[in-house]
Amino acid sequence: PVREAGEVSRRTYTHEASLYVHWPYCLKRCSYCNFNKYIPRSVDHALMTQSLQKETQTLLHISQVSRITSVFFGGGTPSLAQPSTIAAVLETVSKHAELPTNAEVTLEVNPTPAGKARLRDFVAAGVNRFSVGLQSLNDGNLRMLGRDHNPQQALQTLSEASMLCPGRVSVDVMFGLPDQSEDSWQSELEKVLSVCDDHVSLYQLTLERGTHLFKQVQLGKVHVPGEDVTAAMYKTARNVLKKAGFLQYEVSNFARNNAVSTHNTGYWKARQYIGVGPGAHGRFVPHAQGGLLREARTQTLEPDIWIKEVQQHGHATRRRIQLSHPELLEEVLVMGLRMNEGISHQHWAAFSPEANFHQIYGGSEDFQQLLQRGLLILDDRGLRCSWEGLALLDSILPILLLSLEMFFQKTAGSAAAADRTLGQKET
């Protein structure tokens, strides 16, 4: 399996990758957030820019990637970065790899007056798509979430972004908020759809341990909707978005006029990506270091330490984990089934030439039950969830992963038995 995984890695997308760049700084921490972000007294923009450029160059060299398919500036609040920083990183990419002129370059934007004021400069720097952290158009919800914008500012930012990048603006919207009802959620979503562009990302509020909101709920000061209500909210959202002409192309993402996110689709199709910046994650084969297998890589979290390590070593990769062949296939399965198109037989064969879906799942009664219940579809196109199944993906995946694991255990056992038999014959 290790030899096969190396062969697959070498011939599958190893010449290209997407690039994620993490800007770790924020003006304040939202009540629900546990992301890797920092609220500094001041930011040394020149040093940060130089460090992002240096790590980008180093990781491009380590990966031996010759083409970057898309770039995503996330955070934190990357709209607090100077446009010259964005331009400098993109220039570094272009110097050391091919960055197509039409490559998708996304910047996350906090819809504050400061964020809005810089949008035109970001476009001049090379950004051609915005992801606006709208979250809600309800003033009370925004205050509860600890956001530093109000509905009017959000609408103004959205309008400016849509004018600068028509058809290439996404909005993030949250549901399952404290004291939110199904009816209030539907009316709020419909209001968002009346002003948004062609892409919507839906996120259910998750209570992360250690956050201010988590503590408020634990103390009984704030009440969030139960699982049945949030499931109904999700179903309502899917129907409302469909009625408005949006195609659900992934569990949380909806687009009309084919405005799908190229960058995120790369994640769901298990393509390589390079993560630059404090706490960024990556998945690529480190060819220049003699690597044959794809690695899961994580950069140092704390910005000041990250900067020192980049200055000393050219990069600040804190953790490297080689992905075994079964582990890589698990990622292909988990990510691919998030898409409404699922995983084609051809796509699966690129990673698993030794076993197709029928061979892996043909003997699984649990898998057959998922097919009979209409939650999964396995046909000439490949494997995918039905409309109903996509909403239940979290409960479907453990069944599929267990069957995949059992298949590899059985295969390994058969190979070992064959080796023993061969050894006995030779003796």
CSV table of C-alpha atoms in Angstrom, one decimal:
chain,number,residue,atom,x,y,z
A,1,PRO,CA,0.0,0.0,0.0
A,2,VAL,CA,2.8,2.5,0.7
A,3,ARG,CA,4.4,1.9,-2.7
A,4,GLU,CA,1.0,2.3,-4.4
A,5,ALA,CA,0.3,5.5,-2.4
A,6,GLY,CA,3.6,7.0,-3.5
A,7,GLU,CA,2.8,6.2,-7.2
A,8,VAL,CA,-0.7,7.7,-6.9
A,9,SER,CA,0.7,10.8,-5.2
A,10,ARG,CA,3.2,11.4,-7.9
A,11,ARG,CA,0.8,11.2,-10.7
A,12,THR,CA,-2.2,12.9,-9.1
A,13,TYR,CA,-2.2,16.7,-9.1
A,14,THR,CA,1.4,16.9,-7.8
A,15,HIS,CA,2.4,19.6,-10.3
A,16,GLU,CA,-0.3,22.0,-9.0
A,17,ALA,CA,-1.9,23.2,-5.8
A,18,SER,CA,-4.0,25.9,-4.4
A,19,LEU,CA,-2.6,28.4,-1.8
A,20,TYR,CA,-4.2,29.4,1.5
A,21,VAL,CA,-2.7,32.5,3.2
A,22,HIS,CA,-3.6,33.1,6.9
A,23,TRP,CA,-3.7,36.7,8.3
A,24,PRO,CA,-4.0,36.1,12.0
A,25,TYR,CA,-4.9,39.5,13.3
A,26,CYS,CA,-8.3,40.9,14.3
A,27,LEU,CA,-9.6,44.1,15.9
A,28,LYS,CA,-11.6,42.1,18.5
A,29,ARG,CA,-12.6,38.5,19.2
A,30,CYS,CA,-16.2,37.5,18.4
A,31,SER,CA,-18.1,35.8,21.2
A,32,TYR,CA,-18.4,32.4,19.3
A,33,CYS,CA,-14.9,32.3,17.8
A,34,ASN,CA,-12.0,29.9,18.7
A,35,PHE,CA,-10.0,30.4,15.4
A,36,ASN,CA,-6.3,31.1,15.5
A,37,LYS,CA,-6.5,34.9,15.7
A,38,TYR,CA,-4.8,37.6,17.7
A,39,ILE,CA,-5.7,41.2,18.8
A,40,PRO,CA,-2.3,43.0,18.8
A,41,ARG,CA,-1.5,46.5,20.0
A,42,SER,CA,0.3,47.0,16.7
A,43,VAL,CA,1.2,45.0,13.6
A,44,ASP,CA,4.6,45.3,11.8
A,45,HIS,CA,3.1,45.1,8.3
A,46,ALA,CA,6.5,45.2,6.6
A,47,LEU,CA,7.9,42.3,8.6
A,48,MET,CA,4.6,40.3,8.2
A,49,THR,CA,4.6,40.9,4.5
A,50,GLN,CA,8.2,39.8,4.1
A,51,SER,CA,7.6,36.7,6.3
A,52,LEU,CA,4.5,35.6,4.2
A,53,GLN,CA,6.6,36.1,1.0
A,54,LYS,CA,9.5,34.1,2.4
A,55,GLU,CA,7.3,31.2,3.6
A,56,THR,CA,5.4,31.1,0.3
A,57,GLN,CA,8.6,30.9,-1.7
A,58,THR,CA,10.0,28.1,0.6
A,59,LEU,CA,6.9,26.0,0.5
A,60,LEU,CA,6.6,26.3,-3.2
A,61,HIS,CA,10.1,25.1,-3.5
A,62,ILE,CA,9.6,22.2,-1.1
A,63,SER,CA,6.4,21.1,-2.9
A,64,GLN,CA,8.0,21.6,-6.4
A,65,VAL,CA,4.6,22.8,-7.5
A,66,SER,CA,4.8,24.6,-10.8
A,67,ARG,CA,1.2,26.0,-10.9
A,68,ILE,CA,-1.0,27.6,-8.3
A,69,THR,CA,-4.7,27.2,-9.3
A,70,SER,CA,-6.2,29.6,-6.8
A,71,VAL,CA,-5.3,31.8,-3.8
A,72,PHE,CA,-7.4,32.4,-0.7
A,73,PHE,CA,-6.6,35.0,2.0
A,74,GLY,CA,-8.3,34.0,5.2
A,75,GLY,CA,-8.0,34.8,8.9
A,76,GLY,CA,-8.4,36.4,11.3
A,77,THR,CA,-9.4,39.5,9.4
A,78,PRO,CA,-7.3,39.7,6.2
A,79,SER,CA,-9.1,42.8,5.1
A,80,LEU,CA,-7.0,44.5,7.9
A,81,ALA,CA,-3.9,43.7,5.9
A,82,GLN,CA,-2.5,46.3,3.7
A,83,PRO,CA,-3.3,45.9,0.0
A,84,SER,CA,0.4,46.0,-0.7
A,85,THR,CA,0.8,42.8,1.4
A,86,ILE,CA,-1.7,41.0,-0.8
A,87,ALA,CA,0.1,42.3,-4.0
A,88,ALA,CA,3.5,41.2,-2.6
A,89,VAL,CA,2.3,37.6,-1.9
A,90,LEU,CA,0.8,37.3,-5.3
A,91,GLU,CA,3.9,38.6,-6.9
A,92,THR,CA,6.0,36.0,-5.0
A,93,VAL,CA,3.7,33.3,-6.3
A,94,SER,CA,4.0,34.5,-9.9
A,95,LYS,CA,7.8,34.6,-9.6
A,96,HIS,CA,8.1,31.0,-8.4
A,97,ALA,CA,5.2,29.3,-10.1
A,98,GLU,CA,2.6,29.9,-12.8
A,99,LEU,CA,-0.4,31.9,-11.5
A,100,PRO,CA,-2.9,32.0,-14.4
A,101,THR,CA,-4.3,35.5,-15.1
A,102,ASN,CA,-7.9,34.2,-14.5
A,103,ALA,CA,-7.0,32.3,-11.3
A,104,GLU,CA,-9.5,32.9,-8.5
A,105,VAL,CA,-8.0,35.1,-5.8
A,106,THR,CA,-10.4,35.4,-2.8
A,107,LEU,CA,-10.1,37.8,0.2
A,108,GLU,CA,-12.3,37.4,3.3
A,109,VAL,CA,-13.8,40.8,4.3
A,110,ASN,CA,-15.2,42.0,7.6
A,111,PRO,CA,-18.1,44.3,6.5
A,112,THR,CA,-17.0,47.4,8.5
A,113,PRO,CA,-16.4,50.9,7.1
A,114,ALA,CA,-12.6,50.2,7.2
A,115,GLY,CA,-13.0,47.0,5.3
A,116,LYS,CA,-15.3,48.6,2.7
A,117,ALA,CA,-12.8,51.5,2.2
A,118,ARG,CA,-10.1,49.2,1.0
A,119,LEU,CA,-12.0,47.0,-1.4
A,120,ARG,CA,-11.0,48.9,-4.5
A,121,ASP,CA,-7.3,48.8,-3.5
A,122,PHE,CA,-7.5,45.0,-2.9
A,123,VAL,CA,-8.9,44.6,-6.4
A,124,ALA,CA,-6.0,46.7,-7.7
A,125,ALA,CA,-3.7,44.4,-5.7
A,126,GLY,CA,-5.0,41.3,-7.6
A,127,VAL,CA,-8.1,40.1,-5.6
A,128,ASN,CA,-11.0,39.1,-7.9
A,129,ARG,CA,-13.4,37.5,-5.4
A,130,PHE,CA,-14.6,38.6,-2.0
A,131,SER,CA,-16.1,36.5,0.8
A,132,VAL,CA,-18.0,38.8,3.1
A,133,GLY,CA,-18.5,37.8,6.7
A,134,LEU,CA,-22.1,39.0,6.9
A,135,GLN,CA,-23.3,36.4,9.4
A,136,SER,CA,-26.6,38.2,10.0
A,137,LEU,CA,-28.6,41.2,9.0
A,138,ASN,CA,-30.2,41.3,12.5
A,139,ASP,CA,-28.7,44.0,14.7
A,140,GLY,CA,-29.4,42.1,17.9
A,141,ASN,CA,-27.8,38.9,16.5
A,142,LEU,CA,-24.7,40.8,15.4
A,143,ARG,CA,-24.3,42.3,18.9
A,144,MET,CA,-24.8,38.9,20.5
A,145,LEU,CA,-22.2,37.4,18.2
A,146,GLY,CA,-19.8,40.2,19.1
A,147,ARG,CA,-19.4,41.4,15.5
A,148,ASP,CA,-18.0,44.9,15.0
A,149,HIS,CA,-20.4,45.9,12.2
A,150,ASN,CA,-24.1,46.7,11.9
A,151,PRO,CA,-26.6,45.7,9.2
A,152,GLN,CA,-26.3,49.0,7.3
A,153,GLN,CA,-22.5,48.7,7.2
A,154,ALA,CA,-22.8,45.1,6.0
A,155,LEU,CA,-25.2,46.1,3.2
A,156,GLN,CA,-22.9,49.0,2.1
A,157,THR,CA,-19.8,46.7,2.0
A,158,LEU,CA,-21.8,44.0,0.1
A,159,SER,CA,-22.9,46.6,-2.5
A,160,GLU,CA,-19.4,47.9,-3.0
A,161,ALA,CA,-17.9,44.4,-3.3
A,162,SER,CA,-20.6,43.4,-5.8
A,163,MET,CA,-19.9,46.5,-7.9
A,164,LEU,CA,-16.2,45.7,-8.0
A,165,CYS,CA,-16.4,42.0,-8.5
A,166,PRO,CA,-19.9,41.3,-10.0
A,167,GLY,CA,-20.9,37.6,-9.7
A,168,ARG,CA,-17.8,36.9,-7.5
A,169,VAL,CA,-19.0,37.8,-4.1
A,170,SER,CA,-19.9,35.3,-1.4
A,171,VAL,CA,-21.7,35.9,1.9
A,172,ASP,CA,-21.4,33.9,5.1
A,173,VAL,CA,-24.7,33.5,7.0
A,174,MET,CA,-25.2,31.8,10.3
A,175,PHE,CA,-28.2,30.0,11.7
A,176,GLY,CA,-29.0,28.2,15.0
A,177,LEU,CA,-28.4,31.5,16.9
A,178,PRO,CA,-29.7,32.1,20.4
A,179,ASP,CA,-33.4,32.7,20.5
A,180,GLN,CA,-33.7,32.3,16.7
A,181,SER,CA,-36.9,30.6,15.5
A,182,GLU,CA,-37.5,28.8,12.2
A,183,ASP,CA,-39.7,31.7,11.0
A,184,SER,CA,-37.2,34.4,12.0
A,185,TRP,CA,-34.4,32.5,10.3
A,186,GLN,CA,-36.4,32.1,7.1
A,187,SER,CA,-37.3,35.8,6.9
A,188,GLU,CA,-33.7,36.8,7.7
A,189,LEU,CA,-32.3,34.5,4.9
A,190,GLU,CA,-34.9,35.9,2.4
A,191,LYS,CA,-33.7,39.4,3.3
A,192,VAL,CA,-30.1,38.3,2.7
A,193,LEU,CA,-31.0,36.8,-0.7
A,194,SER,CA,-32.7,40.0,-1.7
A,195,VAL,CA,-29.3,41.9,-1.5
A,196,CYS,CA,-26.6,39.2,-2.0
A,197,ASP,CA,-24.6,38.3,-5.1
A,198,ASP,CA,-24.4,34.7,-6.5
A,199,HIS,CA,-22.8,32.7,-3.7
A,200,VAL,CA,-24.0,31.9,-0.1
A,201,SER,CA,-22.2,29.9,2.5
A,202,LEU,CA,-24.4,28.6,5.4
A,203,TYR,CA,-22.9,27.9,8.8
A,204,GLN,CA,-24.6,26.5,11.9
A,205,LEU,CA,-23.4,28.1,15.1
A,206,THR,CA,-21.2,25.8,17.0
A,207,LEU,CA,-20.5,26.4,20.7
A,208,GLU,CA,-16.8,26.1,21.1
A,209,ARG,CA,-15.4,25.4,24.6
A,210,GLY,CA,-13.6,28.5,26.0
A,211,THR,CA,-15.5,31.1,24.1
A,212,HIS,CA,-17.6,33.8,25.7
A,213,LEU,CA,-20.8,32.4,24.1
A,214,PHE,CA,-20.1,28.9,25.3
A,215,LYS,CA,-19.9,30.2,28.9
A,216,GLN,CA,-23.1,32.2,28.5
A,217,VAL,CA,-25.0,29.1,27.4
A,218,GLN,CA,-23.4,27.0,30.2
A,219,LEU,CA,-24.6,29.5,32.7
A,220,GLY,CA,-28.1,29.5,31.3
A,221,LYS,CA,-28.0,33.2,30.3
A,222,VAL,CA,-28.4,32.3,26.6
A,223,HIS,CA,-30.4,29.6,25.0
A,224,VAL,CA,-29.7,28.1,21.6
A,225,PRO,CA,-32.1,26.0,19.5
A,226,GLY,CA,-32.1,22.2,19.8
A,227,GLU,CA,-30.9,19.8,17.2
A,228,ASP,CA,-34.4,19.2,15.8
A,229,VAL,CA,-34.9,22.9,15.3
A,230,THR,CA,-31.5,23.5,13.7
A,231,ALA,CA,-32.1,20.5,11.3
A,232,ALA,CA,-35.5,22.1,10.3
A,233,MET,CA,-33.6,25.4,9.8
A,234,TYR,CA,-31.1,23.8,7.5
A,235,LYS,CA,-33.9,22.1,5.5
A,236,THR,CA,-35.8,25.5,5.3
A,237,ALA,CA,-32.6,27.2,4.1
A,238,ARG,CA,-32.0,24.6,1.3
A,239,ASN,CA,-35.6,25.0,0.1
A,240,VAL,CA,-35.5,28.9,0.2
A,241,LEU,CA,-32.1,28.9,-1.6
A,242,LYS,CA,-33.3,26.5,-4.3
A,243,LYS,CA,-36.4,28.6,-4.9
A,244,ALA,CA,-34.2,31.6,-5.3
A,245,GLY,CA,-32.2,29.9,-8.1
A,246,PHE,CA,-29.2,28.7,-6.0
A,247,LEU,CA,-27.8,25.3,-6.6
A,248,GLN,CA,-26.5,23.5,-3.6
A,249,TYR,CA,-23.1,22.2,-4.7
A,250,GLU,CA,-21.8,21.3,-1.3
A,251,VAL,CA,-23.2,20.7,2.2
A,252,SER,CA,-22.8,24.4,3.2
A,253,ASN,CA,-22.4,26.1,-0.1
A,254,PHE,CA,-24.9,27.4,-2.7
A,255,ALA,CA,-24.3,29.2,-6.0
A,256,ARG,CA,-26.2,30.5,-8.9
A,257,ASN,CA,-24.9,31.4,-12.4
A,258,ASN,CA,-22.2,28.8,-11.8
A,259,ALA,CA,-20.4,31.1,-9.2
A,260,VAL,CA,-18.9,28.1,-7.4
A,261,SER,CA,-15.7,28.6,-5.4
A,262,THR,CA,-12.8,27.1,-7.3
A,263,HIS,CA,-10.6,27.2,-4.2
A,264,ASN,CA,-12.9,25.4,-1.9
A,265,THR,CA,-13.8,22.8,-4.6
A,266,GLY,CA,-10.1,22.0,-4.6
A,267,TYR,CA,-10.4,21.0,-1.0
A,268,TRP,CA,-13.4,18.8,-1.6
A,269,LYS,CA,-11.7,17.1,-4.5
A,270,ALA,CA,-8.7,16.3,-2.3
A,271,ARG,CA,-6.3,18.3,-4.4
A,272,GLN,CA,-3.0,19.6,-3.0
A,273,TYR,CA,-3.0,22.9,-1.1
A,274,ILE,CA,-0.2,24.8,0.5
A,275,GLY,CA,-0.9,26.7,3.8
A,276,VAL,CA,1.1,29.8,4.5
A,277,GLY,CA,0.9,31.9,7.7
A,278,PRO,CA,0.5,31.3,11.4
A,279,GLY,CA,-1.5,28.1,12.0
A,280,ALA,CA,-2.2,27.5,8.3
A,281,HIS,CA,-2.8,23.9,7.2
A,282,GLY,CA,-1.5,22.2,4.0
A,283,ARG,CA,-1.7,19.0,2.1
A,284,PHE,CA,1.0,18.3,-0.4
A,285,VAL,CA,3.9,16.0,-1.3
A,286,PRO,CA,7.3,17.5,-0.3
A,287,HIS,CA,9.2,16.5,-3.4
A,288,ALA,CA,12.3,18.6,-2.7
A,289,GLN,CA,12.7,16.9,0.7
A,290,GLY,CA,12.6,13.5,-1.0
A,291,GLY,CA,8.9,12.9,-0.1
A,292,LEU,CA,6.8,10.4,-2.0
A,293,LEU,CA,3.6,10.5,0.2
A,294,ARG,CA,1.3,13.5,0.7
A,295,GLU,CA,1.8,15.1,4.1
A,296,ALA,CA,-0.7,16.9,6.4
A,297,ARG,CA,1.3,20.0,7.5
A,298,THR,CA,0.6,22.7,10.1
A,299,GLN,CA,2.4,25.9,10.6
A,300,THR,CA,3.3,27.4,14.0
A,301,LEU,CA,0.3,29.1,15.6
A,302,GLU,CA,1.6,32.1,17.4
A,303,PRO,CA,2.4,35.0,15.0
A,304,ASP,CA,5.6,36.3,16.8
A,305,ILE,CA,7.1,32.8,17.0
A,306,TRP,CA,6.0,32.0,13.5
A,307,ILE,CA,7.8,35.1,12.2
A,308,LYS,CA,11.0,34.2,14.1
A,309,GLU,CA,10.9,30.6,12.7
A,310,VAL,CA,10.3,31.9,9.1
A,311,GLN,CA,13.2,34.3,9.4
A,312,GLN,CA,15.5,31.5,10.7
A,313,HIS,CA,14.4,28.5,8.5
A,314,GLY,CA,12.4,30.0,5.6
A,315,HIS,CA,9.2,28.4,6.9
A,316,ALA,CA,7.6,27.6,10.2
A,317,THR,CA,6.1,24.1,9.6
A,318,ARG,CA,5.5,22.9,13.2
A,319,ARG,CA,3.9,19.5,12.3
A,320,ARG,CA,4.3,17.0,9.4
A,321,ILE,CA,2.3,13.8,9.2
A,322,GLN,CA,2.7,11.4,6.3
A,323,LEU,CA,-0.7,10.2,5.1
A,324,SER,CA,-0.8,6.5,4.5
A,325,HIS,CA,-2.7,5.2,1.5
A,326,PRO,CA,-5.9,4.4,3.6
A,327,GLU,CA,-5.7,7.8,5.3
A,328,LEU,CA,-5.5,9.6,2.0
A,329,LEU,CA,-8.6,7.6,0.7
A,330,GLU,CA,-10.4,8.5,3.9
A,331,GLU,CA,-9.9,12.2,3.1
A,332,VAL,CA,-11.0,11.7,-0.5
A,333,LEU,CA,-14.2,10.0,0.7
A,334,VAL,CA,-15.0,12.5,3.6
A,335,MET,CA,-14.3,15.6,1.4
A,336,GLY,CA,-15.8,14.3,-1.8
A,337,LEU,CA,-19.2,13.3,-0.3
A,338,ARG,CA,-19.7,16.8,0.8
A,339,MET,CA,-20.3,17.7,-2.8
A,340,ASN,CA,-23.7,17.1,-4.3
A,341,GLU,CA,-22.0,15.5,-7.3
A,342,GLY,CA,-20.1,13.2,-5.0
A,343,ILE,CA,-17.1,11.2,-6.2
A,344,SER,CA,-16.9,9.9,-9.7
A,345,HIS,CA,-15.5,6.5,-10.4
A,346,GLN,CA,-12.7,8.1,-12.4
A,347,HIS,CA,-11.8,10.5,-9.5
A,348,TRP,CA,-11.7,7.6,-7.0
A,349,ALA,CA,-9.6,5.4,-9.4
A,350,ALA,CA,-7.0,8.2,-9.5
A,351,PHE,CA,-6.4,7.7,-5.8
A,352,SER,CA,-7.4,4.0,-5.5
A,353,PRO,CA,-6.6,2.1,-8.7
A,354,GLU,CA,-6.5,-1.2,-6.8
A,355,ALA,CA,-10.1,-1.2,-5.6
A,356,ASN,CA,-13.3,0.5,-6.8
A,357,PHE,CA,-16.5,1.3,-4.8
A,358,HIS,CA,-18.2,-2.0,-5.7
A,359,GLN,CA,-15.2,-4.0,-4.4
A,360,ILE,CA,-14.9,-2.0,-1.2
A,361,TYR,CA,-18.6,-1.7,-0.3
A,362,GLY,CA,-20.2,-4.6,-2.2
A,363,GLY,CA,-20.1,-6.9,0.9
A,364,SER,CA,-21.3,-4.3,3.4
A,365,GLU,CA,-24.9,-4.8,4.7
A,366,ASP,CA,-24.9,-1.3,6.3
A,367,PHE,CA,-23.9,0.2,2.9
A,368,GLN,CA,-26.7,-1.7,1.2
A,369,GLN,CA,-29.2,-0.3,3.8
A,370,LEU,CA,-28.0,3.3,3.0
A,371,LEU,CA,-28.7,2.6,-0.7
A,372,GLN,CA,-32.1,1.0,0.1
A,373,ARG,CA,-33.1,4.0,2.3
A,374,GLY,CA,-32.3,6.3,-0.5
A,375,LEU,CA,-29.6,8.2,1.4
A,376,LEU,CA,-26.7,7.1,-0.9
A,377,ILE,CA,-26.6,6.6,-4.7
A,378,LEU,CA,-24.0,4.3,-6.4
A,379,ASP,CA,-24.4,4.2,-10.1
A,380,ASP,CA,-22.5,4.6,-13.4
A,381,ARG,CA,-21.5,8.2,-12.3
A,382,GLY,CA,-20.0,7.2,-9.0
A,383,LEU,CA,-20.9,7.5,-5.3
A,384,ARG,CA,-22.9,10.4,-3.9
A,385,CYS,CA,-25.5,11.4,-1.3
A,386,SER,CA,-29.1,12.0,-2.2
A,387,TRP,CA,-30.8,15.3,-1.3
A,388,GLU,CA,-31.9,13.7,1.9
A,389,GLY,CA,-28.6,12.0,2.5
A,390,LEU,CA,-26.6,15.2,2.3
A,391,ALA,CA,-28.4,16.5,5.3
A,392,LEU,CA,-27.4,13.3,7.2
A,393,LEU,CA,-23.8,13.1,6.0
A,394,ASP,CA,-22.4,13.2,9.6
A,395,SER,CA,-24.2,10.0,10.4
A,396,ILE,CA,-23.4,8.3,7.1
A,397,LEU,CA,-19.6,8.9,7.0
A,398,PRO,CA,-18.8,6.7,10.1
A,399,ILE,CA,-20.4,3.7,8.4
A,400,LEU,CA,-18.5,4.3,5.1
A,401,LEU,CA,-15.2,4.8,6.9
A,402,LEU,CA,-15.6,1.6,9.0
A,403,SER,CA,-16.3,-0.4,5.8
A,404,LEU,CA,-13.2,1.2,4.1
A,405,GLU,CA,-11.1,0.3,7.1
A,406,MET,CA,-12.3,-3.3,7.2
A,407,PHE,CA,-11.6,-3.7,3.5
A,408,PHE,CA,-8.0,-2.6,4.0
A,409,GLN,CA,-7.6,-4.9,7.0
A,410,LYS,CA,-9.0,-7.8,5.0
A,411,THR,CA,-6.7,-7.0,2.0
A,412,ALA,CA,-3.7,-6.7,4.3
A,413,GLY,CA,-4.6,-10.0,5.9
A,414,SER,CA,-4.9,-11.8,2.6
A,415,ALA,CA,-1.6,-10.4,1.4
A,416,ALA,CA,0.1,-11.6,4.6
A,417,ALA,CA,-1.4,-15.0,4.3
A,418,ALA,CA,-0.2,-15.2,0.6
A,419,ASP,CA,3.3,-14.3,1.7
A,420,ARG,CA,3.3,-17.0,4.4
A,421,THR,CA,2.1,-19.6,1.9
A,422,LEU,CA,4.8,-18.5,-0.6
A,423,GLY,CA,7.5,-18.7,2.1
A,424,GLN,CA,6.4,-22.3,3.1
A,425,LYS,CA,6.6,-23.4,-0.6
A,426,GLU,CA,10.1,-22.0,-0.9
A,427,THR,CA,11.1,-23.8,2.3
